[in-house]
Amino acid sequence: MAQVHPSGPGPVRTPRRRVRGPVRVLLAMLLTALVVGGAVPYVSGSGRVYLSYLVLAERDDAAGAALAGAGARAAGGQVVQEYPQIGAVLAYAPGGFADEVRARPGIAAVGATRTAPVVGPPRPLDGAGDFAAGTERAGRSSADRSGGAERSGGTDTAELSERQEDTTLTVPDPAEHDDWNLAMLGAPGAGGGDATAAPAGPATGPAAGTAPEALHKVLVAVLDSGVDDTHPDLRTAVDPKASASCADGRPDPRTGSWRPDPGVGESGHGTHVAGIVGAVRDGRGATGVAPGVRIAAVRLLGPLGQYYAENIVCGMLWAADHGAKAINNSYFADPWKYNCPEDRDQAALIAAVGRAAAYAQRKGAVVVASAGNDGQDLGAARTDERSPNDRVSGPAQSRHLGTECIRLPGELPGVVTVTAVNRDGRPSAYSNYGRGKVSLAAPGGDPDGGPQGAIVSDWPGGQYAALAGTSMAAAHVTGVVAVAAALHPDYGSAALAGLLATTAAAACPPGPYACGDRQYFGAGMLALPR
């Protein structure tokens, strides 16, 4: 597929995220000063530098987490978070830690989650660390907390909505007009214009049998850069009791912790994704696929601009323990664009995120992930010229990878991995693809098509933006899972995912680039079920 290049002037931006050369060195110096000065929330140590590690026991339960924690402490690490659901801990330690812990009995894997060291572990945080916060198990009432009223390919030049800069241009209030993306799903009453690729056959949605009251019983989680729950479209959608920050691997349920950090680039992305999932239908702004659904806003994007593996593990476990029926993941794990099992650090990250995703699936959640904006065949060898992307100096490694190297979390077992199509129903040039590697296709839009060709949704500060990418496509799937769960409240994760696949396959003709082409569409084109 053709490589996507940055778009010209207009509301859809594909800016470069990574800076180079002297500017990068200056940023590294500034970051060091901020860390030492306390602006970045890490404890200043005794002159040593630390990496963060995920330590996994062979047992994937609370006893395993206790064993992993004991092993980490014995090797001089500081445990900052336990993950008893999967038998793992997050620890900070200086060099030599991983090999020492790997040699201990009962330890399955140890992996550094970053390549750029910090001066110490995260600062202590009152109230953080409890995955039961906000649930009935925690014994907390709703009065305890109040709510607010994918990167691109090997040239490093085409970053779409999965990593969007704050220079994104906003658009006027769309007033729920020209929602071609909803029409493509078969939503009744959606104004799709020329969206002729919508599957034939019956469909239901909020306007045809799925009442907001039924959707309000369904919780879905948006794991992303944070969600602005003060946005008019999202005030009633975000559930504060089910929302938190996992931006440093610890669940932080303090009021507003889930909101985007305006000091971190690309922080508006999660608000845009949340709007696609469940923006309220009120005649103004954008309309979500499942207006009325409850959204657990879980901020993963950390203060250094990364989606580290511990953040993902924390977010998956938080969402699962709060009863999410779908967990949206429109990003990939840092610092490695693809993780390779022959590398012991990366193998540990695969295992940790894999355990968290499997735990969520067992708890009844459909784990949804974007396929990525690289224009690459995930079923073939590929290149990675951007990793590790948390480095503060020097070039990225040029890695030639086999199919054993996977994108997290999208290529994990059981994950619903979503490709993107344009308004005409054809695969978007930037979208990753691959027979047996992708599950469904959904509207992602064209970054060069202006607001009419992209997906218009919410943006922080009560604004709206037009973005394109597999991030947007994944959000549509999460919204449809919510509709399916409202229609079939007794369905578990496998049944919901199966319903989506069956509905997508209906009336999909075979042929190149048609929605029966499994290489690009998986089971077919996303459609609202009945």
XYZ file of C-alpha atoms in Angstrom:
530
model
C 0.000 0.000 0.000
C 1.134 3.535 -0.626
C 2.895 5.459 2.093
C 0.799 8.265 3.557
C 2.466 11.672 3.649
C 1.589 14.710 5.750
C -1.474 16.548 4.569
C -1.443 20.132 3.482
C -3.154 23.036 5.255
C -6.553 22.189 6.645
C -8.278 20.792 9.698
C -6.822 17.298 9.318
C -3.173 17.296 10.359
C -0.494 14.624 10.151
C 2.374 16.381 11.911
C 5.738 14.946 12.839
C 5.841 14.084 16.477
C 9.519 13.368 17.035
C 12.064 16.150 16.973
C 15.633 15.710 15.800
C 19.139 17.076 16.135
C 20.017 20.059 18.339
C 16.392 20.634 19.278
C 16.186 17.118 20.684
C 19.378 17.587 22.692
C 17.939 20.823 24.111
C 14.750 19.009 25.078
C 16.781 16.303 26.781
C 18.620 18.938 28.814
C 15.351 20.602 29.756
C 13.845 17.250 30.757
C 16.799 16.540 33.013
C 16.358 19.914 34.675
C 12.644 19.303 35.137
C 13.194 15.884 36.669
C 15.789 17.161 39.094
C 13.617 20.173 39.862
C 10.575 18.022 40.569
C 8.280 19.085 37.697
C 8.208 15.496 36.428
C 6.818 13.228 39.171
C 9.833 11.039 39.879
C 11.679 10.800 43.167
C 15.196 12.216 43.058
C 17.564 9.469 44.139
C 21.179 9.278 45.245
C 22.768 10.013 41.906
C 21.866 6.654 40.392
C 19.525 6.261 37.434
C 16.627 3.846 37.304
C 14.627 1.900 34.764
C 11.116 0.575 35.273
C 10.612 -3.188 35.111
C 7.665 -5.550 34.908
C 8.348 -8.685 36.923
C 6.085 -11.676 36.208
C 5.850 -14.795 38.320
C 5.044 -18.163 36.859
C 1.769 -18.019 38.793
C -0.630 -15.432 37.373
C -2.464 -14.693 40.611
C -2.080 -12.795 43.878
C 0.395 -15.343 45.219
C 2.440 -14.881 42.068
C 2.423 -11.110 42.517
C 3.647 -11.544 46.094
C 6.476 -13.797 44.901
C 7.398 -11.358 42.121
C 7.432 -8.495 44.605
C 9.649 -10.412 47.023
C 12.083 -11.235 44.232
C 12.193 -7.635 43.063
C 12.900 -6.312 46.565
C 15.579 -8.925 47.207
C 17.391 -7.688 44.098
C 17.311 -4.090 45.314
C 14.256 -2.942 43.378
C 11.520 -0.696 44.694
C 8.055 -2.085 44.025
C 5.626 0.739 43.261
C 2.595 -1.276 42.131
C 1.342 -4.836 42.416
C -0.890 -6.454 39.802
C -2.385 -9.386 41.739
C -4.816 -10.128 38.904
C -1.935 -11.337 36.692
C 0.873 -12.264 39.101
C 3.104 -9.292 38.346
C 4.612 -6.152 39.859
C 6.071 -2.887 38.629
C 9.489 -2.131 40.115
C 12.154 0.527 39.663
C 15.809 -0.392 39.948
C 19.286 0.486 38.678
C 21.277 -1.680 36.274
C 21.810 -5.405 36.794
C 18.368 -5.885 38.307
C 16.748 -7.912 35.537
C 19.333 -10.686 35.341
C 19.354 -11.135 39.106
C 15.577 -11.469 39.342
C 15.345 -13.756 36.310
C 17.566 -16.253 38.116
C 15.191 -16.560 41.053
C 12.815 -19.564 41.286
C 9.198 -18.980 40.325
C 9.934 -15.970 38.069
C 8.642 -16.277 34.512
C 9.890 -13.040 32.945
C 11.443 -9.674 33.729
C 11.582 -6.802 31.278
C 12.586 -3.170 31.242
C 9.597 -1.145 30.089
C 11.641 1.870 28.980
C 15.073 2.622 27.548
C 15.467 6.189 28.842
C 16.360 6.142 32.558
C 14.852 8.380 35.223
C 16.322 9.596 38.492
C 14.009 7.510 40.648
C 10.611 5.844 41.043
C 7.369 7.842 40.855
C 6.611 9.980 43.870
C 4.252 8.527 46.483
C 0.632 9.356 45.716
C -2.157 9.243 48.274
C -5.063 7.096 47.126
C -3.243 5.470 44.211
C -2.810 1.741 43.750
C -6.307 0.412 44.532
C -7.979 -1.304 41.586
C -11.229 -1.566 43.556
C -11.611 2.199 43.993
C -15.068 3.341 42.955
C -16.550 -0.153 42.955
C -19.000 -1.681 45.399
C -16.166 -3.847 46.640
C -14.403 -0.685 47.810
C -17.479 0.440 49.734
C -17.358 3.924 48.294
C -20.430 5.953 47.386
C -20.870 8.148 44.355
C -20.494 11.128 46.640
C -16.824 10.256 47.148
C -15.967 11.454 43.677
C -17.594 13.986 41.393
C -17.196 14.185 37.670
C -16.861 17.171 35.433
C -20.187 19.001 34.549
C -1.265 4.969 15.610
C 1.434 6.443 14.221
C 2.682 5.958 10.799
C 5.289 4.050 8.913
C 9.006 3.802 8.523
C 9.795 7.288 7.227
C 8.739 9.065 10.436
C 6.789 11.593 8.354
C 3.184 10.470 8.476
C 1.770 10.352 11.952
C -1.979 10.169 11.915
C -4.488 10.349 14.702
C -2.904 7.789 17.008
C -0.225 10.364 17.788
C -1.751 13.761 17.117
C -0.061 17.014 18.111
C -1.810 19.855 19.895
C -1.487 21.843 16.649
C -4.575 20.010 15.392
C -6.919 22.536 13.849
C -10.464 22.597 15.127
C -13.623 22.798 13.034
C -16.996 24.473 13.634
C -19.716 22.709 15.603
C -20.914 19.999 13.173
C -24.445 20.090 14.631
C -24.703 16.319 14.050
C -24.715 16.815 10.273
C -23.070 14.653 7.604
C -22.360 11.751 9.918
C -21.345 9.565 6.990
C -19.463 7.268 9.315
C -22.637 6.343 11.194
C -24.508 5.836 7.947
C -21.799 3.407 6.873
C -22.603 1.315 9.942
C -26.289 1.234 9.058
C -27.408 3.658 11.755
C -31.000 4.795 11.139
C -31.345 8.490 10.417
C -27.630 9.110 9.821
C -26.895 11.532 7.014
C -24.206 9.779 5.042
C -24.338 11.590 1.746
C -22.364 9.393 -0.636
C -21.558 6.674 1.888
C -22.640 3.914 -0.458
C -20.552 1.156 1.116
C -22.819 0.540 4.111
C -23.763 -3.130 4.329
C -27.242 -4.093 3.363
C -29.544 -5.631 5.892
C -31.314 -4.680 9.090
C -29.585 -2.715 11.813
C -30.513 -1.215 15.090
C -29.205 1.778 16.919
C -30.255 4.356 19.435
C -33.006 5.536 17.116
C -34.347 2.054 16.409
C -34.686 -0.032 19.498
C -31.554 0.556 21.553
C -32.759 3.145 24.019
C -30.302 5.363 25.895
C -31.581 3.758 29.097
C -30.406 0.353 27.905
C -27.080 1.747 26.758
C -26.597 3.494 30.093
C -26.374 0.072 31.718
C -23.312 -0.663 29.567
C -19.831 0.548 30.513
C -17.021 0.788 27.974
C -13.483 1.965 28.668
C -11.427 4.395 26.611
C -7.737 3.812 27.364
C -6.026 6.794 25.809
C -4.535 10.234 26.433
C -7.381 11.243 28.745
C -10.946 12.400 28.209
C -12.298 15.908 28.765
C -15.507 15.119 30.614
C -16.385 18.818 30.750
C -17.083 18.748 26.995
C -20.835 19.281 26.387
C -21.037 16.044 24.381
C -19.409 13.976 27.131
C -20.567 15.456 30.455
C -23.193 12.802 30.990
C -21.231 10.014 29.317
C -18.082 9.771 31.431
C -18.609 7.822 34.647
C -16.314 9.313 37.323
C -16.571 6.245 39.563
C -15.157 4.097 36.763
C -12.507 6.571 35.549
C -8.889 6.972 36.589
C -5.356 7.741 35.495
C -2.854 4.961 34.868
C -0.254 7.374 33.516
C 2.555 5.884 35.643
C 1.292 2.325 36.009
C -0.665 3.002 39.217
C -4.460 3.447 39.229
C -5.154 6.992 40.414
C -8.900 7.580 40.970
C -8.699 11.167 42.173
C -11.298 13.450 40.638
C -10.176 14.673 37.223
C -7.109 12.449 37.022
C -8.527 10.982 33.806
C -8.613 14.333 32.016
C -5.978 15.180 29.396
C -2.800 16.896 30.514
C -2.514 20.013 28.326
C 1.234 20.053 28.961
C 1.691 16.770 27.088
C 1.453 16.631 23.304
C -1.380 14.737 21.560
C -3.499 14.961 24.706
C -6.733 15.679 22.810
C -6.769 12.311 21.095
C -8.708 10.466 23.818
C -11.502 13.046 23.849
C -11.918 12.589 20.095
C -12.060 8.803 20.477
C -14.560 9.028 23.358
C -16.821 11.251 21.268
C -16.949 8.679 18.487
C -17.903 6.019 21.016
C -20.606 7.812 22.964
C -21.126 11.537 22.348
C -24.664 12.441 23.364
C -27.355 12.906 20.700
C -28.867 16.347 21.373
C -28.854 18.173 18.038
C -25.506 19.842 18.696
C -21.908 18.791 18.299
C -21.019 15.253 17.289
C -23.000 12.044 17.705
C -21.457 8.864 19.035
C -22.116 5.362 17.810
C -23.718 4.561 21.179
C -25.130 7.757 22.720
C -26.175 6.969 26.255
C -23.356 4.514 26.986
C -21.248 5.039 30.113
C -17.573 5.675 29.473
C -14.734 4.795 31.810
C -12.081 7.358 30.932
C -8.644 5.898 31.666
C -5.662 8.114 30.945
C -2.590 6.141 29.884
C -0.476 8.893 28.344
C 2.267 9.638 30.852
C 4.048 12.897 31.699
C 6.891 12.048 29.298
C 4.495 11.436 26.401
C 4.635 7.626 26.378
C 2.228 4.702 26.567
C 4.465 2.376 28.552
C 3.503 -1.261 29.100
C 2.770 -0.767 32.802
C 0.279 1.968 31.905
C -1.500 -0.425 29.569
C -1.523 -3.246 32.124
C -2.921 -0.878 34.758
C -5.615 0.419 32.398
C -6.718 -3.035 31.250
C -7.018 -4.300 34.811
C -8.836 -1.177 36.000
C -11.359 -1.377 33.145
C -11.939 -5.093 33.642
C -12.424 -4.788 37.397
C -14.975 -2.002 36.871
C -17.087 -4.116 34.528
C -16.284 -2.688 31.099
C -17.884 -4.590 28.212
C -15.403 -3.155 25.720
C -11.921 -1.690 26.168
C -10.757 0.662 23.402
C -7.019 0.838 22.636
C -6.187 3.372 19.916
C -2.401 3.458 20.388
C 0.560 1.113 20.473
C 2.879 0.351 23.347
C 6.040 2.384 23.831
C 8.995 2.328 23.516
C 9.024 -0.427 20.889
C 6.729 -0.063 17.919
C 6.853 -3.843 17.583
C 7.918 -6.178 20.379
C 9.975 -9.262 19.516
C 9.860 -12.396 21.694
C 13.540 -13.204 21.198
C 14.418 -10.077 23.185
C 13.999 -10.879 26.898
C 12.787 -7.395 27.813
C 10.264 -7.262 24.988
C 9.139 -10.825 25.666
C 8.253 -9.772 29.211
C 6.216 -6.837 27.898
C 4.333 -9.142 25.526
C 3.615 -11.513 28.407
C 2.465 -8.771 30.795
C 0.144 -6.987 28.369
C -1.040 -10.375 27.116
C -1.965 -11.469 30.628
C -3.830 -8.212 31.223
C -5.779 -8.527 27.957
C -6.650 -12.159 28.704
C -7.802 -11.184 32.201
C -10.077 -8.520 30.725
C -11.524 -11.012 28.270
C -12.228 -13.499 31.052
C -14.021 -10.736 32.937
C -16.326 -10.238 29.933
C -14.689 -7.364 28.040
C -14.092 -7.233 24.302
C -10.588 -5.820 23.866
C -10.574 -3.575 20.776
C -7.386 -2.197 19.208
C -6.412 -0.124 16.206
C -4.411 -1.963 13.536
C -2.024 0.966 13.098
C -1.267 3.622 10.526
C 1.867 2.195 8.926
C 0.426 0.900 5.648
C 2.138 -2.410 6.454
C 1.134 -6.039 6.039
C 1.145 -7.413 9.577
C 1.404 -10.903 8.149
C 4.733 -10.232 6.460
C 8.238 -9.159 7.413
C 8.465 -5.433 8.010
C 10.784 -2.652 9.091
C 10.823 -0.478 12.189
C 12.912 2.659 11.923
C 11.498 4.494 14.924
C 12.251 2.399 17.988
C 13.007 2.911 20.753
C 10.929 6.069 20.682
C 11.634 7.195 24.245
C 15.294 7.856 23.542
C 16.507 11.395 24.276
C 19.370 11.400 21.776
C 20.720 9.504 18.819
C 18.954 7.837 15.910
C 16.408 5.081 16.136
C 17.479 1.553 15.423
C 16.741 0.258 11.942
C 15.138 -3.090 12.648
C 14.163 -5.668 10.045
C 11.482 -7.733 11.721
C 9.807 -11.047 11.112
C 6.185 -11.876 11.751
C 6.990 -13.023 15.284
C 7.397 -9.361 16.285
C 4.016 -7.954 17.222
C 2.288 -4.676 17.825
C 0.854 -4.336 21.330
C -1.955 -4.758 22.111
C -3.424 -5.227 18.635
C -1.762 -8.532 17.734
C -2.488 -10.341 20.988
C -4.777 -13.409 20.961
C -8.476 -12.617 21.023
C -8.077 -8.878 20.478
C -10.462 -7.349 17.919
C -8.031 -5.524 15.624
C -9.540 -2.859 13.389
C -8.502 -1.513 9.994
C -9.733 1.750 8.478
C -11.771 2.566 5.390
C -12.476 5.856 3.668
C -15.857 7.384 2.991
C -16.127 5.382 -0.235
C -15.737 2.140 1.716
C -12.302 1.324 0.315
C -9.300 0.599 2.538
C -7.442 3.685 3.714
C -3.908 3.815 2.311
C -2.354 4.321 5.746
C -4.087 1.382 7.419
C -2.162 -1.729 8.410
C -3.694 -4.952 7.150
C -2.990 -8.674 6.960
C -4.892 -11.908 6.431
C -5.424 -13.554 9.794
C -4.073 -10.461 11.553
C -7.061 -8.092 11.424
C -10.626 -8.641 12.593
C -12.895 -5.952 11.162
C -12.877 -2.772 9.100
C -14.577 0.445 10.193
C -14.702 4.105 9.160
C -11.346 5.797 9.686
C -11.435 8.482 7.038
C -8.976 10.159 4.704
C -6.401 12.589 6.171
C -6.345 14.486 2.874
C -10.131 14.681 2.517
C -10.853 17.653 4.789
C -13.653 17.539 7.358
C -15.980 15.849 4.851
C -13.562 12.948 4.411
C -12.348 12.569 7.984
C -14.126 11.772 11.243
C -15.420 14.837 13.084
C -15.626 14.368 16.831
C -15.035 16.094 20.145
C -11.895 17.971 21.147
C -10.944 19.356 24.577
C -12.321 22.709 25.599
C -15.737 22.182 24.041
C -14.276 22.109 20.541
C -14.388 19.727 17.569
C -11.720 18.309 15.281
C -11.560 16.233 12.108
C -9.079 13.367 12.344
C -8.377 10.244 10.328
C -6.764 6.969 11.333
C -7.283 3.476 12.635
C -7.805 5.111 16.037
C -11.128 6.387 14.778
C -11.977 3.012 13.247
C -11.390 1.206 16.551
C -13.634 3.669 18.385
C -16.518 2.794 16.056
C -16.106 -0.875 16.946
C -16.150 -0.086 20.667
C -19.400 1.819 20.191
C -20.951 -1.083 18.311
C -19.896 -3.480 21.093
C -21.841 -1.237 23.488
C -24.944 -1.488 21.290
C -24.546 -5.262 21.064
C -24.129 -5.536 24.840
C -27.295 -3.484 25.393
C -29.202 -5.768 23.044
C -27.709 -8.946 24.535
C -26.834 -8.246 28.184
C -26.153 -11.933 28.829
C -23.381 -12.158 26.215
C -19.773 -12.523 27.294
C -16.667 -11.347 25.482
C -16.472 -14.196 22.954
C -20.181 -14.019 22.110
C -20.071 -10.253 21.580
C -16.996 -10.504 19.353
C -18.629 -13.332 17.434
C -21.770 -11.286 16.881
C -19.710 -8.426 15.472
C -17.913 -10.776 13.073
C -21.133 -12.437 11.913
C -22.860 -9.116 11.320
C -19.808 -7.730 9.502
C -19.639 -10.724 7.182
C -23.280 -10.410 6.089
C -23.716 -9.062 2.550
C -19.959 -8.506 2.090
C -19.079 -9.362 -1.529
C -15.728 -11.027 -2.270
C -13.124 -9.392 -4.486
C -10.119 -7.100 -4.243
C -10.717 -4.211 -1.840
C -14.373 -5.221 -1.383
C -15.474 -5.857 2.164
C -15.164 -9.592 1.619
C -11.416 -9.200 1.066
C -10.162 -10.678 4.331
C -6.668 -9.229 3.941
C -8.020 -5.720 4.448
C -11.385 -6.278 6.136
C -11.004 -9.378 8.285
C -14.524 -10.710 8.787
C -15.994 -7.736 6.925
C -17.265 -4.196 7.334
C -18.516 -3.174 10.770
C -22.312 -2.887 11.034
C -24.743 -2.343 13.873
C -26.196 -5.680 15.006
C -29.735 -6.564 15.988
